[in-house]
Tab-separated table of N, CA and C in Angstrom:
chain	number	residue	atom	x	y	z
A	65	PHE	N	84.945	61.531	82.126
A	65	PHE	CA	85.119	62.333	82.432
A	65	PHE	C	86.409	62.996	81.694
A	66	THR	N	85.988	64.367	82.394
A	66	THR	CA	86.476	65.580	81.763
A	66	THR	C	87.364	66.007	83.186
A	67	VAL	N	88.749	66.189	82.756
A	67	VAL	CA	89.290	66.995	83.602
A	67	VAL	C	89.714	68.394	83.464
A	68	VAL	N	89.366	69.337	83.891
A	68	VAL	CA	89.479	70.850	83.859
A	68	VAL	C	90.392	71.182	84.501
A	69	ARG	N	91.504	71.753	83.722
A	69	ARG	CA	92.924	72.349	84.598
A	69	ARG	C	92.690	73.564	85.153
A	70	PRO	N	93.240	73.986	86.858
A	70	PRO	CA	92.415	75.051	87.226
A	70	PRO	C	92.959	76.661	86.863
A	71	VAL	N	92.628	77.454	86.015
A	71	VAL	CA	93.302	78.753	85.734
A	71	VAL	C	93.590	79.442	86.625
A	72	PRO	N	95.051	79.937	86.584
A	72	PRO	CA	95.754	81.234	87.992
A	72	PRO	C	94.487	82.097	87.448
A	73	SER	N	94.318	83.433	88.341
A	73	SER	CA	93.293	84.623	87.954
A	73	SER	C	94.061	85.526	89.265
A	74	ALA	N	93.661	86.679	89.127
A	74	ALA	CA	94.382	87.477	90.347
A	74	ALA	C	93.546	88.876	89.852
A	75	GLY	N	93.097	89.599	90.791
A	75	GLY	CA	92.264	90.971	90.960
A	75	GLY	C	93.788	92.358	91.201
A	76	ALA	N	92.666	93.384	90.978
A	76	ALA	CA	93.912	94.121	91.440
A	76	ALA	C	94.937	94.720	92.029
A	77	VAL	N	95.452	95.352	92.300
A	77	VAL	CA	97.007	95.966	93.513
A	77	VAL	C	95.973	96.711	94.246
A	78	ALA	N	95.998	96.652	95.907
A	78	ALA	CA	95.528	96.903	96.430
A	78	ALA	C	96.487	98.168	97.102
A	79	LEU	N	96.592	99.283	96.910
A	79	LEU	CA	97.514	100.884	97.596
A	79	LEU	C	96.985	101.254	99.503
A	80	SER	N	97.419	100.889	100.453
A	80	SER	CA	97.747	101.300	101.725
A	80	SER	C	98.440	101.473	102.410
A	81	GLY	N	98.390	101.752	103.697
A	81	GLY	CA	99.793	101.909	104.442
A	81	GLY	C	100.606	103.491	103.569
A	82	TYR	N	99.761	104.286	103.765
A	82	TYR	CA	100.619	105.964	102.707
A	82	TYR	C	101.208	106.666	104.137
A	83	THR	N	102.510	106.917	104.209
A	83	THR	CA	103.299	108.104	104.754
A	83	THR	C	103.163	109.224	104.087
A	84	CYS	N	104.563	109.890	104.577
A	84	CYS	CA	104.536	111.255	103.804
A	84	CYS	C	105.684	110.891	102.205
A	85	SER	N	106.513	109.728	102.697
A	85	SER	CA	107.259	109.297	101.776
A	85	SER	C	106.872	107.718	100.279
A	86	GLY	N	105.843	107.132	100.924
A	86	GLY	CA	105.885	106.138	100.648
A	86	GLY	C	104.452	105.725	100.581
A	87	PHE	N	104.336	104.122	100.317
A	87	PHE	CA	102.682	103.369	100.010
A	87	PHE	C	103.362	101.660	99.901
A	88	THR	N	102.069	100.923	100.454
A	88	THR	CA	101.940	99.594	100.653
A	88	THR	C	101.247	98.906	99.237
A	89	ALA	N	101.788	98.410	98.344
A	89	ALA	CA	101.305	97.681	97.473
A	89	ALA	C	101.049	96.071	97.745
A	90	ASP	N	99.603	95.431	97.546
A	90	ASP	CA	98.978	94.418	97.686
A	90	ASP	C	98.417	93.616	96.767
A	91	PHE	N	99.149	92.535	96.027
A	91	PHE	CA	98.730	91.954	95.098
A	91	PHE	C	97.388	91.314	95.623
A	92	THR	N	96.054	91.131	94.923
A	92	THR	CA	94.973	91.026	95.649
A	92	THR	C	93.654	90.164	95.003
A	93	GLY	N	93.403	89.244	95.106
A	93	GLY	CA	92.196	88.550	94.255
A	93	GLY	C	93.177	86.518	93.957
A	94	GLU	N	94.482	86.786	94.376
A	94	GLU	CA	94.775	85.379	93.235
A	94	GLU	C	94.107	84.322	93.475
A	95	VAL	N	93.867	83.241	92.597
A	95	VAL	CA	93.394	82.364	92.659
A	95	VAL	C	93.996	81.175	91.760
A	96	ASN	N	94.280	79.974	92.679
A	96	ASN	CA	95.161	78.687	91.615
A	96	ASN	C	96.465	79.618	91.207
A	97	VAL	N	96.886	79.803	92.335
A	97	VAL	CA	98.224	80.476	92.468
A	97	VAL	C	99.494	79.938	93.473
A	98	PRO	N	99.197	77.893	93.087
A	98	PRO	CA	100.473	77.592	93.889
A	98	PRO	C	102.118	78.261	93.524
A	99	SER	N	102.548	78.575	94.829
A	99	SER	CA	104.292	79.000	94.521
A	99	SER	C	104.148	79.983	93.907
A	100	ALA	N	103.634	81.110	93.816
A	100	ALA	CA	103.778	82.473	93.040
A	100	ALA	C	105.111	82.521	93.581
A	101	THR	N	105.688	83.533	92.585
A	101	THR	CA	106.477	84.606	93.298
A	101	THR	C	106.102	86.044	92.475
A	102	TYR	N	106.555	86.817	92.985
A	102	TYR	CA	105.543	88.154	92.997
A	102	TYR	C	106.989	89.220	93.163
A	103	THR	N	106.978	89.957	91.490
A	103	THR	CA	108.360	90.940	91.619
A	103	THR	C	107.970	92.267	91.288
A	104	LEU	N	108.297	92.954	91.801
A	104	LEU	CA	107.885	94.394	92.192
A	104	LEU	C	108.494	95.174	91.026
A	105	MET	N	108.248	96.105	89.936
A	105	MET	CA	109.096	96.733	88.938
A	105	MET	C	109.110	97.722	88.783
A	106	ASP	N	109.975	98.658	88.579
A	106	ASP	CA	109.573	100.011	88.456
A	106	ASP	C	109.139	100.793	87.153
A	107	ASN	N	109.249	102.039	86.876
A	107	ASN	CA	108.816	102.365	85.218
A	107	ASN	C	109.164	102.347	84.175
A	108	ALA	N	111.199	101.925	84.585
A	108	ALA	CA	112.127	100.959	83.639
A	108	ALA	C	111.653	100.034	83.295
A	109	GLY	N	111.130	99.092	83.995
A	109	GLY	CA	111.323	97.787	84.005
A	109	GLY	C	111.894	96.812	84.936
A	110	GLN	N	112.901	98.014	85.487
A	110	GLN	CA	114.189	97.348	86.599
A	110	GLN	C	113.096	97.018	87.834
A	111	VAL	N	113.846	95.350	88.439
A	111	VAL	CA	113.550	95.111	89.746
A	111	VAL	C	113.981	95.811	90.932
A	112	VAL	N	112.997	95.716	91.072
A	112	VAL	CA	112.929	96.805	92.664
A	112	VAL	C	112.665	95.688	93.914
A	113	ALA	N	112.279	94.597	94.211
A	113	ALA	CA	112.062	93.736	95.117
A	113	ALA	C	111.492	92.609	94.710
A	114	THR	N	111.451	91.127	95.075
A	114	THR	CA	110.985	90.282	94.729
A	114	THR	C	110.385	89.559	96.299
A	115	ASN	N	109.152	88.471	96.470
A	115	ASN	CA	108.830	88.204	97.532
A	115	ASN	C	108.208	87.021	96.202
A	116	THR	N	107.125	85.992	97.971
A	116	THR	CA	106.243	85.354	97.748
A	116	THR	C	104.988	85.170	98.260
A	117	THR	N	105.221	86.859	99.286
A	117	THR	CA	103.328	86.719	99.411
A	117	THR	C	102.824	88.197	98.763
A	118	GLY	N	103.417	88.754	97.735
A	118	GLY	CA	102.515	90.213	96.563
A	118	GLY	C	102.291	91.177	97.238
A	119	THR	N	103.142	91.565	98.926
A	119	THR	CA	103.069	92.371	99.658
A	119	THR	C	103.934	93.259	99.315
A	120	PHE	N	104.233	94.655	99.183
A	120	PHE	CA	105.380	95.181	99.222
A	120	PHE	C	105.364	96.327	99.814
A	121	THR	N	106.109	97.082	101.108
A	121	THR	CA	105.898	97.635	101.610
A	121	THR	C	107.128	98.727	101.655
A	122	GLY	N	106.779	100.421	102.354
A	122	GLY	CA	107.637	100.733	102.007
A	122	GLY	C	108.107	101.627	100.450
A	123	ILE	N	107.114	101.779	99.547
A	123	ILE	CA	107.299	101.619	98.612
A	123	ILE	C	107.088	103.382	97.688
A	124	ALA	N	108.356	103.853	97.318
A	124	ALA	CA	108.753	105.292	97.168
A	124	ALA	C	107.554	105.524	96.299
A	125	PHE	N	106.953	106.759	96.473
A	125	PHE	CA	105.614	107.370	95.272
A	125	PHE	C	106.310	107.053	93.868
A	126	GLY	N	105.415	106.742	92.863
A	126	GLY	CA	105.390	106.281	90.908
A	126	GLY	C	104.716	105.445	90.542
A	127	THR	N	104.965	104.946	89.677
A	127	THR	CA	104.478	104.187	88.887
A	127	THR	C	105.386	102.955	89.150
A	128	TYR	N	105.097	102.010	88.850
A	128	TYR	CA	105.172	100.426	89.529
A	128	TYR	C	104.628	99.244	88.633
A	129	SER	N	104.759	97.747	88.620
A	129	SER	CA	103.785	96.904	88.203
A	129	SER	C	104.631	95.647	89.070
A	130	ILE	N	103.863	95.038	89.421
A	130	ILE	CA	104.069	93.493	89.918
A	130	ILE	C	103.692	92.805	89.049
A	131	ARG	N	104.756	91.701	88.802
A	131	ARG	CA	104.395	90.386	87.866
A	131	ARG	C	104.529	89.056	88.976
A	132	MET	N	103.396	88.747	88.625
A	132	MET	CA	103.364	87.097	89.709
A	132	MET	C	103.451	86.805	88.548
A	133	TYR	N	104.553	85.629	88.717
A	133	TYR	CA	104.585	83.852	88.288
A	133	TYR	C	104.250	82.946	88.937
A	134	VAL	N	103.548	81.846	88.388
A	134	VAL	CA	102.948	81.071	88.905
A	134	VAL	C	103.914	79.882	87.883
A	135	PRO	N	104.851	79.304	88.828
A	135	PRO	CA	105.693	78.333	87.965
A	135	PRO	C	104.488	76.606	87.474
A	136	CYS	N	103.447	76.447	88.246
A	136	CYS	CA	102.845	75.505	88.232
A	136	CYS	C	102.587	75.224	86.535
A	137	TYR	N	101.924	76.443	86.082
A	137	TYR	CA	101.303	76.366	85.269
A	137	TYR	C	102.028	77.440	84.154
A	138	ASP	N	103.072	77.727	84.325
A	138	ASP	CA	103.589	78.688	83.398
A	138	ASP	C	103.356	79.617	83.305
A	139	THR	N	102.683	80.885	83.974
A	139	THR	CA	102.051	81.355	84.147
A	139	THR	C	102.161	83.400	84.798
A	140	THR	N	102.640	83.819	83.886
A	140	THR	CA	102.754	85.611	84.582
A	140	THR	C	101.461	86.306	84.513
A	141	ILE	N	101.184	87.134	84.837
A	141	ILE	CA	100.034	87.894	85.447
A	141	ILE	C	100.480	88.952	86.060
A	142	VAL	N	100.571	90.419	85.285
A	142	VAL	CA	101.029	92.174	85.418
A	142	VAL	C	99.984	92.698	85.765
A	143	ARG	N	100.057	93.155	86.793
A	143	ARG	CA	98.957	94.364	87.614
A	143	ARG	C	100.249	95.795	87.183
A	144	SER	N	99.975	96.901	86.765
A	144	SER	CA	100.615	97.877	86.677
A	144	SER	C	99.588	98.822	87.823
A	145	PHE	N	100.323	100.141	88.387
A	145	PHE	CA	99.615	100.889	89.320
A	145	PHE	C	100.543	102.182	89.715
A	146	THR	N	100.205	103.281	90.097
A	146	THR	CA	100.948	104.298	90.419
A	146	THR	C	100.140	104.781	91.953
A	147	GLY	N	101.269	105.469	92.907
A	147	GLY	CA	101.353	105.355	94.124
A	147	GLY	C	101.272	107.103	94.009
A	148	ASN	N	100.897	107.958	94.736
A	148	ASN	CA	100.804	109.007	94.449
A	148	ASN	C	100.616	110.013	96.061
A	149	PRO	N	101.307	110.745	96.412
A	149	PRO	CA	100.673	111.209	97.825
A	149	PRO	C	99.246	111.674	98.428
A	150	VAL	N	98.889	110.888	99.344
A	150	VAL	CA	97.567	111.498	99.526
A	150	VAL	C	97.667	113.178	100.001
A	151	PRO	N	96.676	113.898	99.533
A	151	PRO	CA	96.556	115.041	99.757
A	151	PRO	C	96.393	115.026	101.674
A	152	ILE	N	96.896	116.305	102.341
A	152	ILE	CA	96.118	116.896	103.696
A	152	ILE	C	95.765	118.026	103.393
A	153	ASN	N	94.372	117.444	104.071
A	153	ASN	CA	93.591	118.866	104.023
A	153	ASN	C	93.754	119.516	105.330
């Protein structure tokens, strides 16, 4: 028989929770990512925050990336996004 190693994968970053000064970003659609760590980085590549949930709240508007690192598979997946203020009607 053949053993197939699971391949880590992830979807997009979902943006929500908009306020006057910021928003929430959530790394979604993760598959085969045991013990992943998530790092939020600003447009200059500076670390803003790190956690194990993939959800970051209270982010100031701007352009960011979330880097998901899965040590079990030594795999890094990066998703970039921009959070802009929502227009008021």
